[in-house]
PDB file of C-alpha atoms and ligand atoms in Angstrom:
ATOM      1  CA  MET A   1       0.000   0.000   0.000  1.00 51.00           C
ATOM      2  CA  THR A   2       1.319   3.415  -0.857  1.00 47.00           C
ATOM      3  CA  LYS A   3       1.475   5.944   1.909  1.00 68.00           C
ATOM      4  CA  LYS A   4      -2.013   7.287   1.393  1.00 88.00           C
ATOM      5  CA  SER A   5      -4.658   4.844   0.315  1.00 95.00           C
ATOM      6  CA  CYS A   6      -8.075   3.735   1.532  1.00 97.00           C
ATOM      7  CA  ILE A   7      -7.762   1.315   4.457  1.00 98.00           C
ATOM      8  CA  PHE A   8     -10.784  -0.592   3.133  1.00 98.00           C
ATOM      9  CA  CYS A   9     -10.470  -0.859  -0.662  1.00 96.00           C
ATOM     10  CA  GLY A  10      -6.877   0.284  -1.203  1.00 95.00           C
ATOM     11  CA  SER A  11      -7.828   3.098  -3.629  1.00 95.00           C
ATOM     12  CA  GLU A  12      -5.025   5.613  -3.876  1.00 94.00           C
ATOM     13  CA  TYR A  13      -5.440   9.051  -2.395  1.00 92.00           C
ATOM     14  CA  GLY A  14      -5.849  11.538  -5.226  1.00 90.00           C
ATOM     15  CA  SER A  15      -7.404   9.010  -7.607  1.00 92.00           C
ATOM     16  CA  ILE A  16     -10.746   9.259  -5.838  1.00 94.00           C
ATOM     17  CA  GLU A  17     -12.460  11.532  -3.304  1.00 96.00           C
ATOM     18  CA  PHE A  18     -11.650  10.827   0.364  1.00 97.00           C
ATOM     19  CA  ALA A  19     -13.828  11.598   3.409  1.00 97.00           C
ATOM     20  CA  ASP A  20     -13.344  11.996   7.162  1.00 97.00           C
ATOM     21  CA  GLU A  21     -14.054   8.685   8.854  1.00 98.00           C
ATOM     22  CA  HIS A  22     -15.311   8.651  12.457  1.00 98.00           C
ATOM     23  CA  VAL A  23     -13.927   5.558  14.191  1.00 98.00           C
ATOM     24  CA  PHE A  24     -16.770   5.578  16.742  1.00 98.00           C
ATOM     25  CA  PRO A  25     -19.677   6.891  14.619  1.00 98.00           C
ATOM     26  CA  ASP A  26     -20.334  10.632  14.728  1.00 97.00           C
ATOM     27  CA  ALA A  27     -23.948  10.049  15.832  1.00 97.00           C
ATOM     28  CA  ILE A  28     -22.771   8.470  19.094  1.00 97.00           C
ATOM     29  CA  GLY A  29     -20.343  11.295  19.768  1.00 97.00           C
ATOM     30  CA  GLY A  30     -17.267   9.700  18.192  1.00 97.00           C
ATOM     31  CA  LEU A  31     -14.537  12.327  18.266  1.00 97.00           C
ATOM     32  CA  LEU A  32     -11.678  10.326  16.794  1.00 98.00           C
ATOM     33  CA  VAL A  33     -11.550  11.084  13.079  1.00 98.00           C
ATOM     34  CA  LEU A  34      -9.310   9.392  10.508  1.00 97.00           C
ATOM     35  CA  LYS A  35      -8.334  11.917   7.872  1.00 96.00           C
ATOM     36  CA  ASP A  36      -7.290  10.841   4.364  1.00 94.00           C
ATOM     37  CA  LYS A  37      -7.646   7.184   5.322  1.00 97.00           C
ATOM     38  CA  VAL A  38     -11.022   6.181   3.863  1.00 97.00           C
ATOM     39  CA  CYS A  39     -12.355   6.928   0.387  1.00 97.00           C
ATOM     40  CA  LYS A  40     -15.789   8.515   0.016  1.00 97.00           C
ATOM     41  CA  PRO A  41     -17.507   5.403  -1.466  1.00 97.00           C
ATOM     42  CA  CYS A  42     -16.222   3.199   1.402  1.00 98.00           C
ATOM     43  CA  ASN A  43     -17.132   5.909   3.946  1.00 98.00           C
ATOM     44  CA  ASP A  44     -20.698   6.064   2.566  1.00 97.00           C
ATOM     45  CA  LYS A  45     -21.022   2.292   2.514  1.00 97.00           C
ATOM     46  CA  LEU A  46     -19.769   1.986   6.090  1.00 98.00           C
ATOM     47  CA  GLY A  47     -22.214   4.678   7.170  1.00 96.00           C
ATOM     48  CA  HIS A  48     -25.371   3.089   5.868  1.00 95.00           C
ATOM     49  CA  SER A  49     -24.555  -0.613   5.956  1.00 95.00           C
ATOM     50  CA  VAL A  50     -22.401  -0.900   9.094  1.00 97.00           C
ATOM     51  CA  ASP A  51     -22.536   2.103  11.454  1.00 97.00           C
ATOM     52  CA  ALA A  52     -26.300   2.565  10.987  1.00 96.00           C
ATOM     53  CA  HIS A  53     -27.020  -0.686  12.848  1.00 96.00           C
ATOM     54  CA  LEU A  54     -25.209   0.644  15.882  1.00 97.00           C
ATOM     55  CA  VAL A  55     -26.344   4.279  15.917  1.00 96.00           C
ATOM     56  CA  ASN A  56     -29.995   3.372  15.207  1.00 94.00           C
ATOM     57  CA  HIS A  57     -30.032   0.432  17.628  1.00 95.00           C
ATOM     58  CA  GLY A  58     -33.095   0.667  19.894  1.00 92.00           C
ATOM     59  CA  LEU A  59     -31.027   0.813  23.082  1.00 94.00           C
ATOM     60  CA  VAL A  60     -28.513   3.271  21.639  1.00 96.00           C
ATOM     61  CA  SER A  61     -31.344   5.610  20.606  1.00 94.00           C
ATOM     62  CA  PHE A  62     -32.316   6.061  24.298  1.00 93.00           C
ATOM     63  CA  LEU A  63     -28.761   7.112  25.132  1.00 96.00           C
ATOM     64  CA  ARG A  64     -28.532   9.407  22.105  1.00 96.00           C
ATOM     65  CA  LEU A  65     -31.743  11.068  23.280  1.00 94.00           C
ATOM     66  CA  HIS A  66     -30.369  11.322  26.828  1.00 94.00           C
ATOM     67  CA  TYR A  67     -27.074  12.895  25.729  1.00 95.00           C
ATOM     68  CA  GLY A  68     -28.600  14.946  22.872  1.00 94.00           C
ATOM     69  CA  LEU A  69     -26.523  13.231  20.179  1.00 96.00           C
ATOM     70  CA  LYS A  70     -27.836  14.290  16.784  1.00 94.00           C
ATOM     71  CA  GLY A  71     -27.637  12.174  13.660  1.00 92.00           C
ATOM     72  CA  LYS A  72     -27.100  13.202  10.051  1.00 89.00           C
ATOM     73  CA  SER A  73     -30.679  14.562   9.970  1.00 89.00           C
ATOM     74  CA  GLY A  74     -29.714  17.130  12.620  1.00 92.00           C
ATOM     75  CA  LYS A  75     -32.139  15.582  15.111  1.00 91.00           C
ATOM     76  CA  VAL A  76     -31.753  13.294  18.092  1.00 92.00           C
ATOM     77  CA  PRO A  77     -33.693  10.030  17.669  1.00 91.00           C
ATOM     78  CA  ASN A  78     -37.094   9.590  19.300  1.00 90.00           C
ATOM     79  CA  PRO A  79     -37.591   6.061  20.638  1.00 87.00           C
ATOM     80  CA  PHE A  80     -41.140   7.028  21.693  1.00 85.00           C
ATOM     81  CA  GLU A  81     -42.282   8.012  18.219  1.00 83.00           C
ATOM     82  CA  ARG A  82     -44.901   5.291  17.942  1.00 82.00           C
ATOM     83  CA  GLY A  83     -46.822   4.620  21.120  1.00 88.00           C
ATOM     84  CA  VAL A  84     -50.428   3.756  21.876  1.00 89.00           C
ATOM     85  CA  LEU A  85     -52.641   4.527  24.841  1.00 86.00           C
ATOM     86  CA  LYS A  86     -52.524   1.687  27.322  1.00 85.00           C
ATOM     87  CA  ASP A  87     -56.323   1.835  27.824  1.00 85.00           C
ATOM     88  CA  ASP A  88     -57.091   2.259  24.111  1.00 86.00           C
ATOM     89  CA  PRO A  89     -54.459   0.453  22.048  1.00 88.00           C
ATOM     90  CA  LYS A  90     -55.975   1.697  18.778  1.00 88.00           C
ATOM     91  CA  GLN A  91     -55.226   5.292  19.739  1.00 89.00           C
ATOM     92  CA  GLN A  92     -51.753   6.296  18.654  1.00 90.00           C
ATOM     93  CA  ILE A  93     -49.853   8.816  20.691  1.00 89.00           C
ATOM     94  CA  ARG A  94     -46.382  10.307  20.395  1.00 87.00           C
ATOM     95  CA  TYR A  95     -44.057  11.692  22.998  1.00 86.00           C
ATOM     96  CA  GLU A  96     -42.268  14.482  21.149  1.00 88.00           C
ATOM     97  CA  PHE A  97     -38.880  16.072  21.692  1.00 88.00           C
ATOM     98  CA  THR A  98     -37.232  19.153  20.245  1.00 89.00           C
ATOM     99  CA  ASP A  99     -34.430  18.646  17.686  1.00 86.00           C
ATOM    100  CA  ASP A 100     -32.018  18.947  20.608  1.00 85.00           C
ATOM    101  CA  GLY A 101     -33.747  16.172  22.531  1.00 85.00           C
ATOM    102  CA  LYS A 102     -35.601  18.289  25.132  1.00 87.00           C
ATOM    103  CA  PRO A 103     -39.116  17.049  26.019  1.00 85.00           C
ATOM    104  CA  LYS A 104     -41.714  19.022  24.044  1.00 88.00           C
ATOM    105  CA  ARG A 105     -45.188  17.525  24.383  1.00 87.00           C
ATOM    106  CA  THR A 106     -47.338  14.448  24.025  1.00 86.00           C
ATOM    107  CA  TYR A 107     -49.307  14.445  20.809  1.00 89.00           C
ATOM    108  CA  LEU A 108     -52.460  12.498  20.065  1.00 89.00           C
ATOM    109  CA  VAL A 109     -52.350  11.250  16.474  1.00 90.00           C
ATOM    110  CA  PRO A 110     -55.713  12.165  14.853  1.00 89.00           C
ATOM    111  CA  GLN A 111     -58.111   9.247  14.612  1.00 88.00           C
ATOM    112  CA  VAL A 112     -61.390   9.384  12.748  1.00 85.00           C
ATOM    113  CA  SER A 113     -64.094   6.788  12.215  1.00 85.00           C
ATOM    114  CA  ALA A 114     -67.362   7.212  10.310  1.00 83.00           C
ATOM    115  CA  ILE A 115     -70.205   4.681  10.233  1.00 85.00           C
ATOM    116  CA  LYS A 116     -73.364   5.019   8.099  1.00 81.00           C
ATOM    117  CA  ASP A 117     -76.438   4.304  10.218  1.00 81.00           C
ATOM    118  CA  GLY A 118     -79.457   4.474   7.876  1.00 79.00           C
ATOM    119  CA  GLU A 119     -79.685   8.100   6.779  1.00 76.00           C
ATOM    120  CA  ALA A 120     -77.405   9.282   9.539  1.00 80.00           C
ATOM    121  CA  LEU A 121     -73.633   9.307   9.522  1.00 82.00           C
ATOM    122  CA  LYS A 122     -72.090   8.632  12.907  1.00 87.00           C
ATOM    123  CA  VAL A 123     -68.688  10.172  13.134  1.00 84.00           C
ATOM    124  CA  SER A 124     -66.308  10.001  16.021  1.00 85.00           C
ATOM    125  CA  PHE A 125     -62.853  11.395  16.158  1.00 84.00           C
ATOM    126  CA  SER A 126     -60.175  12.132  18.678  1.00 88.00           C
ATOM    127  CA  ILE A 127     -57.591  14.781  17.984  1.00 89.00           C
ATOM    128  CA  ASP A 128     -54.963  16.622  19.893  1.00 91.00           C
ATOM    129  CA  GLU A 129     -55.930  19.965  21.467  1.00 89.00           C
ATOM    130  CA  SER A 130     -53.296  21.604  19.266  1.00 90.00           C
ATOM    131  CA  ASP A 131     -55.247  20.420  16.198  1.00 91.00           C
ATOM    132  CA  ARG A 132     -58.574  21.947  17.360  1.00 89.00           C
ATOM    133  CA  GLY A 133     -58.396  24.514  14.549  1.00 90.00           C
ATOM    134  CA  SER A 134     -58.592  21.766  11.927  1.00 90.00           C
ATOM    135  CA  ILE A 135     -61.938  20.382  13.238  1.00 90.00           C
ATOM    136  CA  PRO A 136     -64.080  22.245  10.616  1.00 91.00           C
ATOM    137  CA  SER A 137     -62.013  21.023   7.680  1.00 91.00           C
ATOM    138  CA  ILE A 138     -61.982  17.445   9.017  1.00 88.00           C
ATOM    139  CA  MET A 139     -65.776  17.488   9.432  1.00 88.00           C
ATOM    140  CA  ARG A 140     -66.382  18.951   5.960  1.00 90.00           C
ATOM    141  CA  LYS A 141     -64.062  16.409   4.373  1.00 90.00           C
ATOM    142  CA  ILE A 142     -65.914  13.505   6.001  1.00 87.00           C
ATOM    143  CA  ALA A 143     -69.290  14.961   5.025  1.00 86.00           C
ATOM    144  CA  ASN A 144     -68.192  15.402   1.396  1.00 89.00           C
ATOM    145  CA  ARG A 145     -66.789  11.902   1.226  1.00 87.00           C
ATOM    146  CA  HIS A 146     -70.104  10.433   2.426  1.00 85.00           C
ATOM    147  CA  ASN A 147     -72.242  12.883   0.497  1.00 84.00           C
ATOM    148  CA  VAL A 148     -74.051  14.332   3.503  1.00 83.00           C
ATOM    149  CA  HIS A 149     -74.792  17.912   4.396  1.00 85.00           C
ATOM    150  CA  ILE A 150     -73.301  19.437   7.490  1.00 85.00           C
ATOM    151  CA  SER A 151     -74.393  22.785   8.980  1.00 89.00           C
ATOM    152  CA  ASP A 152     -72.093  25.488  10.309  1.00 91.00           C
ATOM    153  CA  ASP A 153     -73.991  25.327  13.615  1.00 92.00           C
ATOM    154  CA  HIS A 154     -73.160  21.660  13.942  1.00 88.00           C
ATOM    155  CA  ILE A 155     -69.497  22.382  13.331  1.00 89.00           C
ATOM    156  CA  LYS A 156     -69.615  25.157  15.942  1.00 91.00           C
ATOM    157  CA  GLU A 157     -71.181  22.746  18.423  1.00 90.00           C
ATOM    158  CA  VAL A 158     -68.374  20.274  17.960  1.00 88.00           C
ATOM    159  CA  LEU A 159     -65.781  23.047  18.163  1.00 87.00           C
ATOM    160  CA  ASN A 160     -67.120  23.953  21.588  1.00 88.00           C
ATOM    161  CA  ILE A 161     -66.671  20.510  23.085  1.00 88.00           C
ATOM    162  CA  PRO A 162     -64.172  21.055  25.875  1.00 87.00           C
ATOM    163  CA  SER A 163     -60.929  19.157  25.692  1.00 84.00           C
ATOM    164  CA  GLN A 164     -60.128  16.445  28.172  1.00 80.00           C
ATOM    165  CA  GLU A 165     -57.050  16.853  30.253  1.00 72.00           C
ATOM    166  CA  SER A 166     -55.429  13.518  30.736  1.00 73.00           C
ATOM    167  CA  ASN A 167     -52.279  11.959  31.972  1.00 77.00           C
ATOM    168  CA  PRO A 168     -52.143   8.923  29.767  1.00 76.00           C
ATOM    169  CA  THR A 169     -50.081   5.794  30.154  1.00 82.00           C
ATOM    170  CA  ILE A 170     -48.327   5.158  26.868  1.00 79.00           C
ATOM    171  CA  LYS A 171     -47.319   1.749  25.633  1.00 85.00           C
ATOM    172  CA  SER A 172     -44.559   1.469  23.084  1.00 81.00           C
ATOM    173  CA  SER A 173     -42.522  -1.403  21.758  1.00 81.00           C
ATOM    174  CA  MET A 174     -39.292  -1.632  19.828  1.00 80.00           C
ATOM    175  CA  LYS A 175     -37.385  -4.191  17.831  1.00 82.00           C
ATOM    176  CA  LEU A 176     -33.964  -4.988  19.216  1.00 85.00           C
ATOM    177  CA  ASP A 177     -31.162  -6.136  16.981  1.00 86.00           C
ATOM    178  CA  PHE A 178     -28.850  -8.774  18.469  1.00 86.00           C
ATOM    179  CA  GLU A 179     -26.651  -9.295  15.469  1.00 89.00           C
ATOM    180  CA  LYS A 180     -26.055  -6.491  12.998  1.00 92.00           C
ATOM    181  CA  TYR A 181     -24.585  -3.931  15.416  1.00 96.00           C
ATOM    182  CA  ARG A 182     -21.675  -6.322  15.955  1.00 96.00           C
ATOM    183  CA  LYS A 183     -20.085  -5.466  12.616  1.00 96.00           C
ATOM    184  CA  ALA A 184     -19.963  -1.823  13.678  1.00 97.00           C
ATOM    185  CA  ILE A 185     -17.969  -2.882  16.763  1.00 97.00           C
ATOM    186  CA  ILE A 186     -15.623  -4.912  14.535  1.00 97.00           C
ATOM    187  CA  LYS A 187     -15.228  -1.860  12.289  1.00 98.00           C
ATOM    188  CA  ILE A 188     -14.227   0.271  15.269  1.00 98.00           C
ATOM    189  CA  GLY A 189     -11.634  -2.345  16.255  1.00 98.00           C
ATOM    190  CA  TYR A 190     -10.263  -2.544  12.699  1.00 98.00           C
ATOM    191  CA  GLU A 191      -9.947   1.220  12.322  1.00 98.00           C
ATOM    192  CA  LEU A 192      -8.188   1.465  15.669  1.00 98.00           C
ATOM    193  CA  GLY A 193      -5.828  -1.251  14.404  1.00 98.00           C
ATOM    194  CA  CYS A 194      -5.033   0.882  11.352  1.00 98.00           C
ATOM    195  CA  TYR A 195      -4.691   3.967  13.547  1.00 98.00           C
ATOM    196  CA  TRP A 196      -2.435   2.427  16.191  1.00 98.00           C
ATOM    197  CA  LEU A 197      -0.467  -0.211  14.269  1.00 97.00           C
ATOM    198  CA  GLY A 198       0.346   1.979  11.291  1.00 95.00           C
ATOM    199  CA  ASP A 199       0.133   1.616   7.508  1.00 94.00           C
ATOM    200  CA  GLU A 200       1.607  -1.892   7.448  1.00 94.00           C
ATOM    201  CA  TYR A 201      -1.475  -3.189   9.287  1.00 97.00           C
ATOM    202  CA  TYR A 202      -3.400  -3.086   6.001  1.00 97.00           C
ATOM    203  CA  HIS A 203      -1.368  -6.118   4.817  1.00 97.00           C
ATOM    204  CA  ASP A 204      -1.885  -8.196   7.963  1.00 97.00           C
ATOM    205  CA  PRO A 205      -3.750 -11.426   7.023  1.00 97.00           C
ATOM    206  CA  VAL A 206      -6.219 -10.829   9.861  1.00 97.00           C
ATOM    207  CA  ALA A 207      -6.861  -7.278   8.582  1.00 97.00           C
ATOM    208  CA  THR A 208      -7.704  -8.727   5.144  1.00 97.00           C
ATOM    209  CA  SER A 209     -10.204 -11.117   6.748  1.00 96.00           C
ATOM    210  CA  ILE A 210     -11.786  -8.373   8.856  1.00 97.00           C
ATOM    211  CA  ARG A 211     -12.347  -6.195   5.778  1.00 97.00           C
ATOM    212  CA  GLU A 212     -14.059  -9.135   4.100  1.00 96.00           C
ATOM    213  CA  VAL A 213     -16.325  -9.679   7.116  1.00 95.00           C
ATOM    214  CA  ILE A 214     -17.286  -6.008   7.422  1.00 96.00           C
ATOM    215  CA  PHE A 215     -18.633  -5.768   3.868  1.00 95.00           C
ATOM    216  CA  SER A 216     -20.005  -9.315   3.644  1.00 94.00           C
ATOM    217  CA  ASN A 217     -23.737 -10.024   3.468  1.00 92.00           C
ATOM    218  CA  ALA A 218     -23.398 -13.471   5.069  1.00 92.00           C
ATOM    219  CA  PRO A 219     -24.216 -14.004   8.756  1.00 91.00           C
ATOM    220  CA  LEU A 220     -21.324 -12.950  10.954  1.00 90.00           C
ATOM    221  CA  TYR A 221     -20.782 -16.363  12.589  1.00 90.00           C
ATOM    222  CA  GLU A 222     -20.455 -18.031   9.164  1.00 92.00           C
ATOM    223  CA  ASP A 223     -17.815 -15.566   7.986  1.00 93.00           C
ATOM    224  CA  ALA A 224     -15.998 -15.679  11.319  1.00 90.00           C
ATOM    225  CA  GLN A 225     -15.854 -19.478  11.152  1.00 90.00           C
ATOM    226  CA  ARG A 226     -14.720 -19.555   7.531  1.00 91.00           C
ATOM    227  CA  LEU A 227     -12.037 -16.914   8.053  1.00 90.00           C
ATOM    228  CA  LEU A 228     -10.964 -18.283  11.451  1.00 87.00           C
ATOM    229  CA  LEU A 229     -11.607 -14.989  13.184  1.00 88.00           C
ATOM    230  CA  SER A 230     -12.108 -15.099  16.897  1.00 83.00           C
ATOM    231  CA  GLY A 231     -13.645 -12.537  19.182  1.00 85.00           C
ATOM    232  CA  LYS A 232     -16.575 -11.897  21.449  1.00 91.00           C
ATOM    233  CA  ILE A 233     -19.107  -9.106  21.075  1.00 94.00           C
ATOM    234  CA  GLY A 234     -22.260  -8.614  23.083  1.00 93.00           C
ATOM    235  CA  PHE A 235     -24.462  -6.665  25.476  1.00 94.00           C
ATOM    236  CA  ILE A 236     -22.900  -5.714  28.781  1.00 94.00           C
ATOM    237  CA  ASP A 237     -24.856  -7.647  31.370  1.00 88.00           C
ATOM    238  CA  GLY A 238     -23.924  -6.237  34.760  1.00 89.00           C
ATOM    239  CA  GLU A 239     -20.218  -5.464  35.089  1.00 92.00           C
ATOM    240  CA  PRO A 240     -18.273  -4.861  31.880  1.00 94.00           C
ATOM    241  CA  ASP A 241     -14.903  -6.529  31.320  1.00 94.00           C
ATOM    242  CA  PHE A 242     -12.090  -4.387  32.759  1.00 93.00           C
ATOM    243  CA  PRO A 243     -14.492  -2.404  35.002  1.00 91.00           C
ATOM    244  CA  PHE A 244     -11.549  -0.497  36.507  1.00 90.00           C
ATOM    245  CA  LEU A 245     -10.798   1.168  33.157  1.00 92.00           C
ATOM    246  CA  SER A 246     -13.641   3.658  33.061  1.00 89.00           C
ATOM    247  CA  ASP A 247     -16.678   3.899  35.240  1.00 85.00           C
ATOM    248  CA  ASN A 248     -18.331   6.681  33.294  1.00 91.00           C
ATOM    249  CA  LYS A 249     -21.541   5.706  31.496  1.00 93.00           C
ATOM    250  CA  ALA A 250     -21.131   8.637  29.084  1.00 96.00           C
ATOM    251  CA  CYS A 251     -17.891   7.235  27.675  1.00 97.00           C
ATOM    252  CA  HIS A 252     -16.754   4.986  24.888  1.00 98.00           C
ATOM    253  CA  ILE A 253     -13.427   3.323  25.512  1.00 97.00           C
ATOM    254  CA  ALA A 254     -11.070   1.079  23.603  1.00 98.00           C
ATOM    255  CA  PHE A 255      -7.608  -0.306  24.080  1.00 98.00           C
ATOM    256  CA  CYS A 256      -5.078  -2.538  22.431  1.00 97.00           C
ATOM    257  CA  HIS A 257      -2.370  -4.377  24.302  1.00 93.00           C
ATOM    258  CA  PRO A 258       0.003  -6.690  22.426  1.00 95.00           C
ATOM    259  CA  GLN A 259       0.344 -10.252  23.777  1.00 95.00           C
ATOM    260  CA  SER A 260       3.170 -12.620  22.856  1.00 95.00           C
ATOM    261  CA  ASP A 261       1.244 -14.287  20.028  1.00 96.00           C
ATOM    262  CA  PHE A 262      -1.652 -11.986  19.143  1.00 96.00           C
ATOM    263  CA  ILE A 263      -3.030  -8.458  19.312  1.00 97.00           C
ATOM    264  CA  SER A 264      -6.676  -7.837  20.026  1.00 96.00           C
ATOM    265  CA  CYS A 265      -8.680  -4.684  20.563  1.00 97.00           C
ATOM    266  CA  TYR A 266     -11.218  -4.202  23.323  1.00 97.00           C
ATOM    267  CA  VAL A 267     -14.080  -1.846  22.402  1.00 98.00           C
ATOM    268  CA  ARG A 268     -16.816  -0.586  24.746  1.00 98.00           C
ATOM    269  CA  VAL A 269     -19.710   1.555  23.493  1.00 98.00           C
ATOM    270  CA  PHE A 270     -21.318   3.391  26.426  1.00 96.00           C
ATOM    271  CA  LYS A 271     -21.875   0.736  29.070  1.00 94.00           C
ATOM    272  CA  LEU A 272     -24.068  -1.073  26.592  1.00 96.00           C
ATOM    273  CA  PHE A 273     -21.934  -3.151  24.235  1.00 97.00           C
ATOM    274  CA  GLU A 274     -18.426  -4.498  24.456  1.00 97.00           C
ATOM    275  CA  GLY A 275     -16.286  -6.559  22.157  1.00 97.00           C
ATOM    276  CA  HIS A 276     -12.897  -8.179  21.802  1.00 97.00           C
ATOM    277  CA  VAL A 277     -11.742  -8.059  18.199  1.00 96.00           C
ATOM    278  CA  LEU A 278      -8.712 -10.091  17.112  1.00 96.00           C
ATOM    279  CA  LEU A 279      -6.474  -7.780  15.058  1.00 97.00           C
ATOM    280  CA  SER A 280      -3.313  -9.756  14.377  1.00 97.00           C
ATOM    281  CA  ARG A 281      -1.558 -13.056  14.974  1.00 96.00           C
ATOM    282  CA  CYS A 282       1.851 -11.521  14.258  1.00 96.00           C
ATOM    283  CA  PRO A 283       2.673  -8.994  17.017  1.00 97.00           C
ATOM    284  CA  ALA A 284       6.322  -9.179  15.885  1.00 96.00           C
ATOM    285  CA  LYS A 285       5.330  -7.178  12.795  1.00 96.00           C
ATOM    286  CA  TYR A 286       4.670  -4.185  15.018  1.00 97.00           C
ATOM    287  CA  PRO A 287       7.761  -4.086  17.268  1.00 95.00           C
ATOM    288  CA  THR A 288       7.345  -0.458  18.270  1.00 95.00           C
ATOM    289  CA  PHE A 289       3.697  -0.783  19.316  1.00 96.00           C
ATOM    290  CA  GLU A 290       3.416  -0.816  23.079  1.00 94.00           C
ATOM    291  CA  GLY A 291      -0.340  -0.641  23.464  1.00 97.00           C
ATOM    292  CA  ALA A 292      -2.769   2.246  23.459  1.00 98.00           C
ATOM    293  CA  PHE A 293      -5.912   3.408  25.217  1.00 98.00           C
ATOM    294  CA  ILE A 294      -8.605   5.870  24.212  1.00 98.00           C
ATOM    295  CA  GLU A 295     -11.607   7.284  26.074  1.00 97.00           C
ATOM    296  CA  ILE A 296     -14.232   9.503  24.451  1.00 98.00           C
ATOM    297  CA  ASN A 297     -16.621  11.326  26.767  1.00 98.00           C
ATOM    298  CA  VAL A 298     -19.795  12.212  24.852  1.00 97.00           C
ATOM    299  CA  GLU A 299     -21.164  14.405  27.637  1.00 96.00           C
ATOM    300  CA  ASN A 300     -18.336  16.934  27.842  1.00 95.00           C
ATOM    301  CA  LYS A 301     -17.120  16.159  24.307  1.00 96.00           C
ATOM    302  CA  SER A 302     -13.587  15.310  25.289  1.00 97.00           C
ATOM    303  CA  MET A 303     -11.158  12.624  24.265  1.00 97.00           C
ATOM    304  CA  ARG A 304      -8.036  11.330  25.899  1.00 96.00           C
ATOM    305  CA  GLU A 305      -5.466   8.982  24.510  1.00 97.00           C
ATOM    306  CA  LEU A 306      -2.462   7.510  26.254  1.00 95.00           C
ATOM    307  CA  PRO A 307      -0.303   4.398  26.319  1.00 96.00           C
ATOM    308  CA  PHE A 308      -2.284   1.450  27.662  1.00 95.00           C
ATOM    309  CA  LEU A 309      -0.031   0.670  30.625  1.00 93.00           C
ATOM    310  CA  GLU A 310      -0.078   4.285  31.730  1.00 93.00           C
ATOM    311  CA  GLU A 311      -3.871   4.220  31.785  1.00 93.00           C
ATOM    312  CA  VAL A 312      -3.871   0.952  33.751  1.00 91.00           C
ATOM    313  CA  TYR A 313      -1.432   2.486  36.231  1.00 90.00           C
ATOM    314  CA  CYS A 314      -3.586   5.630  36.676  1.00 87.00           C
ATOM    315  CA  ALA A 315      -6.809   3.631  36.851  1.00 85.00           C
ATOM    316  CA  SER A 316      -5.491   1.221  39.500  1.00 82.00           C
ATOM    317  CA  ARG A 317      -4.079   4.109  41.536  1.00 82.00           C
ATOM    318  CA  ASN A 318      -7.483   5.862  41.463  1.00 79.00           C
ATOM    319  CA  HIS A 319      -9.192   2.564  42.224  1.00 70.00           C
ATOM    320  CA  ASN A 320      -7.023   1.979  45.315  1.00 72.00           C
ATOM    321  CA  ARG A 321      -7.563   5.545  46.454  1.00 69.00           C
ATOM    322  CA  ALA A 322     -11.337   5.075  46.178  1.00 64.00           C
ATOM    323  CA  ASP A 323     -11.120   1.843  48.201  1.00 59.00           C
ATOM    324  CA  ARG A 324      -9.342   3.501  51.092  1.00 55.00           C
TER     325      ARG A 324
HETATM  326 ZN1   ZN B   1     -12.251   2.705  -0.211  1.00 93.63          ZN
END
């Protein structure tokens, strides 16, 4: 690989447009950016086919809302977008937030039903108080559709119905992905490998396999088995691995520490997911690499990087101090 080429497809810098690549996705507050390392087509592909499964994950969307982490649309996600009233499951209701993720209001989604009863047309509808002004147009539309006459007095009567104050219980459900977000964790590990191990990492046989896995459409376990990749990625259930390394829920952390016969990368996204990604079986290829640690705090938008052993030393010293 020449000095500057895409760490995914190998395209040479200058032959094609390059883009800033966020190692931890931008939408989860990832501050570490690889410049001139990923071409635009690979960056786009990673964004929608890999990172999206992590940043739009149901559980991650709660944390993005909590920390006000906006996506490409400029808005924080709303995990409560589609709810129903507990006592009336047909009635949809939304809990709305501002673009910055501050609570705004609950909103009753308009619901109209019309039943012909002989000559009469029985209409019932429920709408949000904020939509009161649209009652006349709704009523006229229904009347036109069913070919019945409606008087202005009748409309006025309906307009004067007082609104009901309520404090509803909202039920909402979400689909949780247990599989696809894992590739985004592998991608983070791979990019940290390129970042920390240097340009020669591109040629590492494990790096070649990881690139294949990241862009493959096959199930992850099949690819991992075929390419003899090992690792472990999952939800953090209780204590994370290496709990002494960072106790802050608002942080993403990662580290790499070379062993005698392999190098792997530990990645933790919030205190939600963690993974161990095998990066290399030839640590001897990277004789100057002594290990590295990174912590990104999404709340105060700060990042710190230092040699791994230094971080372990600081963390254990703080840990002992806290115990005393
Ligand atoms: Zn590329």
